[in-house]
Every structure is written in structure tokens, then in C-alpha cells.
């Protein structure tokens, strides 16, 4: 059976000069991706799918890289 796990992006850096979809992750947000990846590792995901928002892509790519899986 397949399982869908929904995860919100990690902590983002609010930049009032940019629209929210263009915000990136904070340093803390990038570090939190490591913790999330360690929790997801137990589930053995085979792929990470993100929205097109920069902070979501950064979160997904970071987790996918740590787990050695595909990110789209």
C-alpha cells in the first residue's frame, strides 16, 4: 500500500520586498530539514514532490539529498 505524507516547508526567511513564494529558508530552517529527513527515513519514502515555491523546493531538495532519493 502506498502512503502519502504531507509536510510543510521548513522555516522561511520573511522578506517584505519579495512575494512569499520567493522566500527562501533560514539557516535554522535548513538545519531542521536534517531532523525531518531522519524522521522520514524510517518510512523509506521513494520520492519527494514539492510545490513551486522556493522554500518548498529547498526543503524537498535538502531532504531528498539527505535520504538519497529523487525530488521533483
XYZ file of C-alpha atoms in Angstrom:
72
model
C 0.000 0.000 0.000
C 1.237 3.496 -0.823
C 1.355 6.228 1.768
C 1.125 9.964 1.190
C 2.854 12.144 3.754
C 2.216 15.878 3.632
C 4.916 18.098 5.078
C 5.002 21.858 5.333
C 8.147 23.645 4.203
C 10.749 24.399 6.829
C 11.205 27.814 8.473
C 11.381 30.561 5.864
C 13.039 33.943 5.890
C 10.394 36.626 5.524
C 11.480 39.262 3.028
C 8.943 42.077 2.694
C 10.477 43.015 -0.662
C 9.602 39.620 -2.175
C 6.325 37.750 -2.613
C 6.033 34.789 -0.189
C 6.548 32.217 -2.961
C 10.065 33.638 -3.465
C 11.150 33.441 0.186
C 13.986 31.041 0.966
C 14.784 29.042 4.089
C 16.566 30.431 7.110
C 19.727 28.776 8.392
C 17.607 27.204 11.156
C 15.135 26.042 8.515
C 17.895 24.271 6.581
C 19.110 22.611 9.792
C 15.589 21.445 10.604
C 15.492 19.637 7.271
C 18.093 17.231 8.660
C 15.861 16.380 11.608
C 12.854 15.910 9.355
C 14.852 13.697 6.999
C 15.910 11.489 9.916
C 12.266 11.046 10.899
C 11.161 10.341 7.328
C 13.972 7.831 6.849
C 12.079 5.304 8.988
C 9.217 5.397 6.485
C 11.514 4.842 3.468
C 9.980 7.373 1.052
C 10.880 6.800 -2.580
C 10.265 10.336 -3.790
C 9.744 13.918 -2.640
C 7.303 16.158 -4.510
C 7.107 19.890 -3.752
C 5.163 22.927 -4.791
C 6.893 25.522 -6.961
C 7.579 27.853 -4.028
C 11.283 28.416 -3.388
C 11.097 27.475 0.302
C 9.267 24.230 -0.515
C 11.766 23.312 -3.224
C 14.673 23.984 -0.852
C 13.047 21.844 1.830
C 12.332 18.987 -0.579
C 15.750 19.016 -2.211
C 17.508 19.074 1.136
C 15.512 16.133 2.463
C 15.861 14.191 -0.791
C 19.618 14.737 -0.843
C 19.998 13.530 2.743
C 17.883 10.442 2.006
C 19.451 9.811 -1.409
C 16.129 9.848 -3.254
C 14.515 11.751 -6.111
C 12.996 15.211 -5.690
C 10.531 16.759 -8.148
